mmCIF file of C-alpha atoms and ligand atoms in Angstrom:
data_model
loop_
_atom_site.group_PDB
_atom_site.id
_atom_site.type_symbol
_atom_site.label_atom_id
_atom_site.label_comp_id
_atom_site.label_asym_id
_atom_site.label_seq_id
_atom_site.Cartn_x
_atom_site.Cartn_y
_atom_site.Cartn_z
ATOM 1 C CA UNK A 1 -7.597 5.256 -13.425
ATOM 2 C CA UNK A 2 -4.555 6.413 -11.245
ATOM 3 C CA UNK A 3 -2.245 9.090 -11.259
ATOM 4 C CA UNK A 4 1.115 8.175 -10.018
ATOM 5 C CA UNK A 5 2.191 10.066 -6.578
ATOM 6 C CA UNK A 6 5.990 10.475 -6.326
ATOM 7 C CA UNK A 7 6.026 8.989 -2.679
ATOM 8 C CA UNK A 8 5.486 6.133 -0.809
ATOM 9 C CA UNK A 9 2.153 5.823 1.449
ATOM 10 C CA UNK A 10 4.504 5.488 4.502
ATOM 11 C CA UNK A 11 8.379 5.769 4.918
ATOM 12 C CA UNK A 12 10.798 2.870 3.851
ATOM 13 C CA UNK A 13 14.270 3.645 4.773
ATOM 14 C CA UNK A 14 16.531 0.461 5.113
ATOM 15 C CA UNK A 15 20.175 1.043 5.276
ATOM 16 C CA UNK A 16 21.457 -2.482 6.228
ATOM 17 C CA UNK A 17 21.617 -5.085 3.551
ATOM 18 C CA UNK A 18 19.851 -8.414 4.633
ATOM 19 C CA UNK A 19 19.091 -10.705 1.904
ATOM 20 C CA UNK A 20 17.485 -13.350 4.174
ATOM 21 C CA UNK A 21 14.964 -10.994 5.285
ATOM 22 C CA UNK A 22 14.303 -9.622 1.618
ATOM 23 C CA UNK A 23 13.590 -13.411 0.950
ATOM 24 C CA UNK A 24 11.122 -13.765 3.464
ATOM 25 C CA UNK A 25 9.419 -10.417 2.777
ATOM 26 C CA UNK A 26 8.820 -11.046 -0.901
ATOM 27 C CA UNK A 27 6.138 -13.111 0.323
ATOM 28 C CA UNK A 28 4.069 -10.231 1.010
ATOM 29 C CA UNK A 29 5.061 -8.804 -2.693
ATOM 30 C CA UNK A 30 4.154 -11.958 -4.909
ATOM 31 C CA UNK A 31 2.910 -14.849 -2.139
ATOM 32 C CA UNK A 32 -0.535 -16.128 -1.426
ATOM 33 C CA UNK A 33 -1.353 -13.606 1.018
ATOM 34 C CA UNK A 34 0.792 -10.609 -0.220
ATOM 35 C CA UNK A 35 -0.111 -7.316 -1.345
ATOM 36 C CA UNK A 36 -0.055 -8.151 -5.281
ATOM 37 C CA UNK A 37 -2.992 -10.796 -4.425
ATOM 38 C CA UNK A 38 -4.844 -8.297 -2.355
ATOM 39 C CA UNK A 39 -4.894 -5.608 -4.921
ATOM 40 C CA UNK A 40 -5.799 -7.708 -7.796
ATOM 41 C CA UNK A 41 -8.684 -9.488 -5.683
ATOM 42 C CA UNK A 42 -10.352 -6.135 -4.672
ATOM 43 C CA UNK A 43 -9.589 -4.232 -8.038
ATOM 44 C CA UNK A 44 -11.412 -7.404 -9.757
ATOM 45 C CA UNK A 45 -14.337 -7.913 -7.500
ATOM 46 C CA UNK A 46 -15.144 -4.332 -7.606
ATOM 47 C CA UNK A 47 -16.555 -4.969 -11.089
ATOM 48 C CA UNK A 48 -19.620 -6.810 -9.725
ATOM 49 C CA UNK A 49 -20.421 -4.986 -6.419
ATOM 50 C CA UNK A 50 -24.087 -3.957 -6.731
ATOM 51 C CA UNK A 51 -23.922 -0.596 -4.659
ATOM 52 C CA UNK A 52 -22.066 2.646 -4.593
ATOM 53 C CA UNK A 53 -20.732 1.978 -1.038
ATOM 54 C CA UNK A 54 -19.557 -1.556 -1.773
ATOM 55 C CA UNK A 55 -18.002 -0.289 -5.103
ATOM 56 C CA UNK A 56 -16.362 2.379 -3.112
ATOM 57 C CA UNK A 57 -14.636 -0.051 -0.457
ATOM 58 C CA UNK A 58 -13.249 -2.369 -2.934
ATOM 59 C CA UNK A 59 -11.998 0.333 -5.229
ATOM 60 C CA UNK A 60 -10.215 2.153 -2.341
ATOM 61 C CA UNK A 61 -8.864 -0.689 -0.350
ATOM 62 C CA UNK A 62 -7.636 -2.037 -3.787
ATOM 63 C CA UNK A 63 -5.895 1.173 -4.652
ATOM 64 C CA UNK A 64 -4.504 1.273 -1.212
ATOM 65 C CA UNK A 65 -2.957 -2.373 -1.778
ATOM 66 C CA UNK A 66 -1.186 -1.176 -4.694
ATOM 67 C CA UNK A 67 0.552 1.728 -2.534
ATOM 68 C CA UNK A 68 1.548 -1.316 0.068
ATOM 69 C CA UNK A 69 2.840 -3.304 -3.094
ATOM 70 C CA UNK A 70 5.073 -0.512 -3.799
ATOM 71 C CA UNK A 71 6.533 -0.226 0.039
ATOM 72 C CA UNK A 72 6.966 -3.931 0.084
ATOM 73 C CA UNK A 73 8.897 -3.907 -3.223
ATOM 74 C CA UNK A 74 11.061 -1.089 -1.875
ATOM 75 C CA UNK A 75 11.744 -3.030 1.290
ATOM 76 C CA UNK A 76 12.959 -6.261 -0.545
ATOM 77 C CA UNK A 77 14.933 -3.817 -3.065
ATOM 78 C CA UNK A 78 16.598 -1.846 -0.021
ATOM 79 C CA UNK A 79 17.374 -4.989 1.726
ATOM 80 C CA UNK A 80 19.376 -6.475 -1.530
ATOM 81 C CA UNK A 81 20.765 -3.068 -2.954
ATOM 82 C CA UNK A 82 24.615 -3.622 -2.448
ATOM 83 C CA UNK A 83 24.738 -7.032 -1.367
ATOM 84 C CA UNK A 84 27.486 -9.149 -2.412
ATOM 85 C CA UNK A 85 27.414 -12.614 -3.879
ATOM 86 C CA UNK A 86 28.482 -13.923 -0.776
ATOM 87 C CA UNK A 87 26.131 -12.299 1.306
ATOM 88 C CA UNK A 88 23.382 -13.282 -1.053
ATOM 89 C CA UNK A 89 24.295 -17.113 -0.660
ATOM 90 C CA UNK A 90 24.658 -16.654 2.949
ATOM 91 C CA UNK A 91 21.083 -15.161 3.167
ATOM 92 C CA UNK A 92 19.954 -18.339 1.145
ATOM 93 C CA UNK A 93 19.075 -16.025 -1.927
ATOM 94 C CA UNK A 94 21.519 -17.864 -4.117
ATOM 95 C CA UNK A 95 18.600 -19.502 -6.108
ATOM 96 C CA UNK A 96 16.940 -16.403 -6.549
ATOM 97 C CA UNK A 97 20.303 -14.546 -7.891
ATOM 98 C CA UNK A 98 20.427 -17.518 -10.331
ATOM 99 C CA UNK A 99 17.360 -16.718 -12.100
ATOM 100 C CA UNK A 100 16.713 -13.028 -11.230
ATOM 101 C CA UNK A 101 20.022 -11.338 -10.082
ATOM 102 C CA UNK A 102 18.640 -9.005 -7.293
ATOM 103 C CA UNK A 103 15.784 -7.941 -9.074
ATOM 104 C CA UNK A 104 12.383 -8.004 -7.120
ATOM 105 C CA UNK A 105 10.109 -10.640 -8.446
ATOM 106 C CA UNK A 106 6.885 -11.604 -7.507
ATOM 107 C CA UNK A 107 7.139 -15.150 -5.756
ATOM 108 C CA UNK A 108 6.254 -16.371 -2.252
ATOM 109 C CA UNK A 109 9.170 -16.828 0.210
ATOM 110 C CA UNK A 110 10.237 -20.232 -1.339
ATOM 111 C CA UNK A 111 10.419 -18.547 -4.754
ATOM 112 C CA UNK A 112 7.243 -19.961 -6.436
ATOM 113 C CA UNK A 113 6.013 -17.557 -8.650
ATOM 114 C CA UNK A 114 2.772 -15.379 -8.120
ATOM 115 C CA UNK A 115 -0.558 -16.979 -9.648
ATOM 116 C CA UNK A 116 -3.931 -15.580 -9.920
ATOM 117 C CA UNK A 117 -5.134 -18.788 -8.505
ATOM 118 C CA UNK A 118 -4.347 -17.236 -5.057
ATOM 119 C CA UNK A 119 -7.389 -15.125 -5.489
ATOM 120 C CA UNK A 120 -11.001 -15.820 -6.189
ATOM 121 C CA UNK A 121 -14.038 -13.464 -7.730
ATOM 122 C CA UNK A 122 -17.175 -15.674 -7.236
ATOM 123 C CA UNK A 123 -19.458 -13.103 -8.428
ATOM 124 C CA UNK A 124 -21.683 -13.804 -5.062
ATOM 125 C CA UNK A 125 -21.024 -10.525 -2.752
ATOM 126 C CA UNK A 126 -21.336 -12.331 0.528
ATOM 127 C CA UNK A 127 -18.704 -15.181 -0.514
ATOM 128 C CA UNK A 128 -16.337 -12.647 -1.974
ATOM 129 C CA UNK A 129 -16.499 -10.311 1.074
ATOM 130 C CA UNK A 130 -15.811 -13.098 3.338
ATOM 131 C CA UNK A 131 -12.788 -14.072 1.445
ATOM 132 C CA UNK A 132 -11.628 -10.472 1.486
ATOM 133 C CA UNK A 133 -11.918 -10.604 5.497
ATOM 134 C CA UNK A 134 -9.873 -13.886 5.631
ATOM 135 C CA UNK A 135 -7.404 -12.468 3.244
ATOM 136 C CA UNK A 136 -6.965 -9.534 5.585
ATOM 137 C CA UNK A 137 -6.502 -11.752 8.691
ATOM 138 C CA UNK A 138 -3.985 -14.085 6.535
ATOM 139 C CA UNK A 139 -1.924 -10.792 5.860
ATOM 140 C CA UNK A 140 -2.002 -9.804 9.302
ATOM 141 C CA UNK A 141 -0.613 -12.896 10.476
ATOM 142 C CA UNK A 142 2.017 -12.901 7.807
ATOM 143 C CA UNK A 143 3.255 -9.571 8.862
ATOM 144 C CA UNK A 144 3.452 -10.947 12.381
ATOM 145 C CA UNK A 145 5.483 -13.755 11.295
ATOM 146 C CA UNK A 146 7.965 -11.363 9.516
ATOM 147 C CA UNK A 147 8.232 -9.113 12.681
ATOM 148 C CA UNK A 148 9.356 -12.118 14.410
ATOM 149 C CA UNK A 149 11.818 -12.898 12.035
ATOM 150 C CA UNK A 150 12.954 -9.441 11.910
ATOM 151 C CA UNK A 151 15.738 -7.671 13.976
ATOM 152 C CA UNK A 152 16.454 -4.404 12.219
ATOM 153 C CA UNK A 153 14.190 -1.670 13.541
ATOM 154 C CA UNK A 154 14.154 0.011 9.855
ATOM 155 C CA UNK A 155 12.472 -3.211 8.605
ATOM 156 C CA UNK A 156 10.021 -3.714 11.699
ATOM 157 C CA UNK A 157 8.811 -0.309 11.631
ATOM 158 C CA UNK A 158 7.084 -0.338 8.120
ATOM 159 C CA UNK A 159 6.149 -4.009 8.823
ATOM 160 C CA UNK A 160 4.088 -3.014 12.049
ATOM 161 C CA UNK A 161 2.359 0.012 10.141
ATOM 162 C CA UNK A 162 1.374 -2.783 7.252
ATOM 163 C CA UNK A 163 0.183 -4.889 9.947
ATOM 164 C CA UNK A 164 -2.064 -2.151 11.237
ATOM 165 C CA UNK A 165 -3.610 -1.409 7.819
ATOM 166 C CA UNK A 166 -4.565 -5.023 7.781
ATOM 167 C CA UNK A 167 -6.266 -4.697 10.798
ATOM 168 C CA UNK A 168 -8.287 -1.409 9.503
ATOM 169 C CA UNK A 169 -9.116 -3.124 6.256
ATOM 170 C CA UNK A 170 -10.719 -6.072 8.160
ATOM 171 C CA UNK A 171 -13.042 -3.757 10.069
ATOM 172 C CA UNK A 172 -14.009 -1.855 6.631
ATOM 173 C CA UNK A 173 -14.748 -5.256 4.921
ATOM 174 C CA UNK A 174 -16.589 -6.398 8.204
ATOM 175 C CA UNK A 175 -19.120 -3.343 7.617
ATOM 176 C CA UNK A 176 -19.092 -3.869 3.760
ATOM 177 C CA UNK A 177 -20.398 -7.559 4.722
ATOM 178 C CA UNK A 178 -23.044 -6.105 6.921
ATOM 179 C CA UNK A 179 -24.198 -4.164 4.004
ATOM 180 C CA UNK A 180 -24.180 -7.092 1.471
ATOM 181 C CA UNK A 181 -25.833 -9.139 3.866
ATOM 182 C CA UNK A 182 -28.798 -6.740 4.436
ATOM 183 C CA UNK A 183 -28.934 -6.200 0.836
ATOM 184 C CA UNK A 184 -29.307 -9.870 0.248
ATOM 185 C CA UNK A 185 -32.027 -10.402 3.040
ATOM 186 C CA UNK A 186 -33.955 -7.485 1.357
ATOM 187 C CA UNK A 187 -33.685 -9.299 -2.163
ATOM 188 C CA UNK A 188 -34.747 -12.668 -0.553
ATOM 189 C CA UNK A 189 -32.647 -15.159 -2.785
ATOM 190 C CA UNK A 190 -34.318 -18.069 -1.802
ATOM 191 C CA UNK B 1 16.863 12.773 6.841
ATOM 192 C CA UNK B 2 17.424 15.948 4.538
ATOM 193 C CA UNK B 3 14.866 18.962 4.379
ATOM 194 C CA UNK B 4 13.260 17.660 1.206
ATOM 195 C CA UNK B 5 12.560 14.231 2.834
ATOM 196 C CA UNK B 6 11.030 16.137 6.017
ATOM 197 C CA UNK B 7 8.710 18.329 4.075
ATOM 198 C CA UNK B 8 7.656 15.153 1.862
ATOM 199 C CA UNK B 9 6.928 13.147 4.912
ATOM 200 C CA UNK B 10 4.575 15.990 6.168
ATOM 201 C CA UNK B 11 2.591 15.472 2.591
ATOM 202 C CA UNK B 12 2.493 11.789 3.254
ATOM 203 C CA UNK B 13 1.300 12.016 6.653
ATOM 204 C CA UNK B 14 -1.660 14.186 5.595
ATOM 205 C CA UNK B 15 -2.232 12.184 2.519
ATOM 206 C CA UNK B 16 -2.476 9.111 4.496
ATOM 207 C CA UNK B 17 -4.976 10.688 6.826
ATOM 208 C CA UNK B 18 -7.334 11.274 3.846
ATOM 209 C CA UNK B 19 -6.880 7.617 2.894
ATOM 210 C CA UNK B 20 -7.794 6.323 6.132
ATOM 211 C CA UNK B 21 -10.614 8.644 6.587
ATOM 212 C CA UNK B 22 -11.997 8.206 3.214
ATOM 213 C CA UNK B 23 -12.143 4.346 3.703
ATOM 214 C CA UNK B 24 -14.052 5.128 7.111
ATOM 215 C CA UNK B 25 -16.449 7.582 5.213
ATOM 216 C CA UNK B 26 -17.401 5.174 2.521
ATOM 217 C CA UNK B 27 -19.065 2.981 5.461
ATOM 218 C CA UNK B 28 -19.990 5.977 7.462
ATOM 219 C CA UNK B 29 -20.832 8.799 4.921
ATOM 220 C CA UNK B 30 -22.823 10.914 7.604
ATOM 221 C CA UNK B 31 -20.321 11.076 10.246
ATOM 222 C CA UNK B 32 -19.590 14.723 10.443
ATOM 223 C CA UNK B 33 -16.588 14.417 12.785
ATOM 224 C CA UNK B 34 -14.885 12.274 10.092
ATOM 225 C CA UNK B 35 -15.850 14.881 7.442
ATOM 226 C CA UNK B 36 -14.429 17.561 9.585
ATOM 227 C CA UNK B 37 -11.021 15.816 10.265
ATOM 228 C CA UNK B 38 -10.771 15.022 6.352
ATOM 229 C CA UNK B 39 -11.285 18.722 5.533
ATOM 230 C CA UNK B 40 -8.579 19.690 8.052
ATOM 231 C CA UNK B 41 -6.391 16.984 6.547
ATOM 232 C CA UNK B 42 -7.326 18.159 3.183
ATOM 233 C CA UNK B 43 -6.191 21.840 3.693
ATOM 234 C CA UNK B 44 -2.929 20.797 5.540
ATOM 235 C CA UNK B 45 -1.952 18.447 2.614
ATOM 236 C CA UNK B 46 -2.750 21.105 -0.082
ATOM 237 C CA UNK B 47 -0.723 23.738 2.077
ATOM 238 C CA UNK B 48 2.666 21.412 2.514
ATOM 239 C CA UNK B 49 2.112 19.866 -1.201
ATOM 240 C CA UNK B 50 2.290 23.550 -2.492
ATOM 241 C CA UNK B 51 5.496 24.238 -0.564
ATOM 242 C CA UNK B 52 7.140 20.846 -1.720
ATOM 243 C CA UNK B 53 6.301 21.206 -5.178
ATOM 244 C CA UNK B 54 7.457 24.872 -5.413
ATOM 245 C CA UNK B 55 10.878 23.934 -3.891
ATOM 246 C CA UNK B 56 11.380 20.329 -5.134
ATOM 247 C CA UNK B 57 9.096 19.721 -8.469
ATOM 248 C CA UNK B 58 5.944 17.808 -9.105
ATOM 249 C CA UNK B 59 4.531 15.220 -6.899
ATOM 250 C CA UNK B 60 2.176 14.032 -9.766
ATOM 251 C CA UNK B 61 1.651 14.704 -13.338
ATOM 252 C CA UNK B 62 -1.305 17.023 -12.247
ATOM 253 C CA UNK B 63 1.289 19.869 -11.859
ATOM 254 C CA UNK B 64 1.823 22.694 -14.601
ATOM 255 C CA UNK B 65 5.581 22.176 -15.852
ATOM 256 C CA UNK B 66 7.812 25.167 -16.254
ATOM 257 C CA UNK B 67 8.355 26.068 -19.967
ATOM 258 C CA UNK B 68 12.190 25.208 -19.846
ATOM 259 C CA UNK B 69 12.496 21.737 -18.770
ATOM 260 C CA UNK B 70 10.579 18.641 -17.574
ATOM 261 C CA UNK B 71 11.159 18.313 -13.703
ATOM 262 C CA UNK B 72 9.059 15.464 -13.038
ATOM 263 C CA UNK B 73 12.348 13.092 -13.258
ATOM 264 C CA UNK B 74 14.447 15.478 -11.209
ATOM 265 C CA UNK B 75 13.651 14.462 -7.393
ATOM 266 C CA UNK B 76 14.578 10.793 -6.443
ATOM 267 C CA UNK B 77 11.878 8.247 -6.806
ATOM 268 C CA UNK B 78 10.457 6.999 -3.833
ATOM 269 C CA UNK B 79 12.032 3.497 -3.853
ATOM 270 C CA UNK B 80 15.711 4.287 -4.354
ATOM 271 C CA UNK B 81 18.081 3.473 -1.538
ATOM 272 C CA UNK B 82 20.205 6.343 -0.286
ATOM 273 C CA UNK B 83 23.839 5.809 -0.171
HETATM 274 FE FE1 FE2 C 1 -5.090 -4.842 3.183
#
């Protein structure tokens, strides 16, 4: 279970309205390589992890991803809060405004709603951990694209920090994969 | 940044160190250097958290409320944009 902590994992303090950037960053909220997919993937896969280390890794990274989801949602919210309809239209957010006003909504950058089909929970620990490593790389790449699209330092700073976390998670999953592989070798499945 | 936010950022920094070291320790449980760093972060975090909560109210529900009013809703939520 979880207790809420009344703080973000890392500060987000965006002053300037920028609906265009909000539209892009939304993909890390509810897109294919976003934080919702990441947290859901790991917190679902944890149930079939066979050892205490592997259970800990999936549980704790999944938990951190929820904190990232909150940071990304905060970014999207602060980028649109106070925007005029004209700014919204100029930032190509008119379609989003039609269905959601300026509410944060889990979709990709093109507005396609989140789907659980973005994630897998295969039951095979090697297959799942390799997917998790790929997921971290895809999230890292997305943050890099977003940094290329951004110009406000208040936006770039948390994006850089989030990118760095994907690199760290990739490393931890790499160690988890080694543990899983050793375990599989010992058991001799074939 | 006001005084409250400055103090909050100190709590955030130490708590983040614990998150990061915790992930590392999950795959390196016998690393005494990392354990030492974790212990330091925990002590520092507890110290600034106590300071913060005395001044600005609870950071989590694991907090003894005062007898008269529910302070949990007093301080701003962390996603709220300042104007
Ligand atoms: Fe991650």
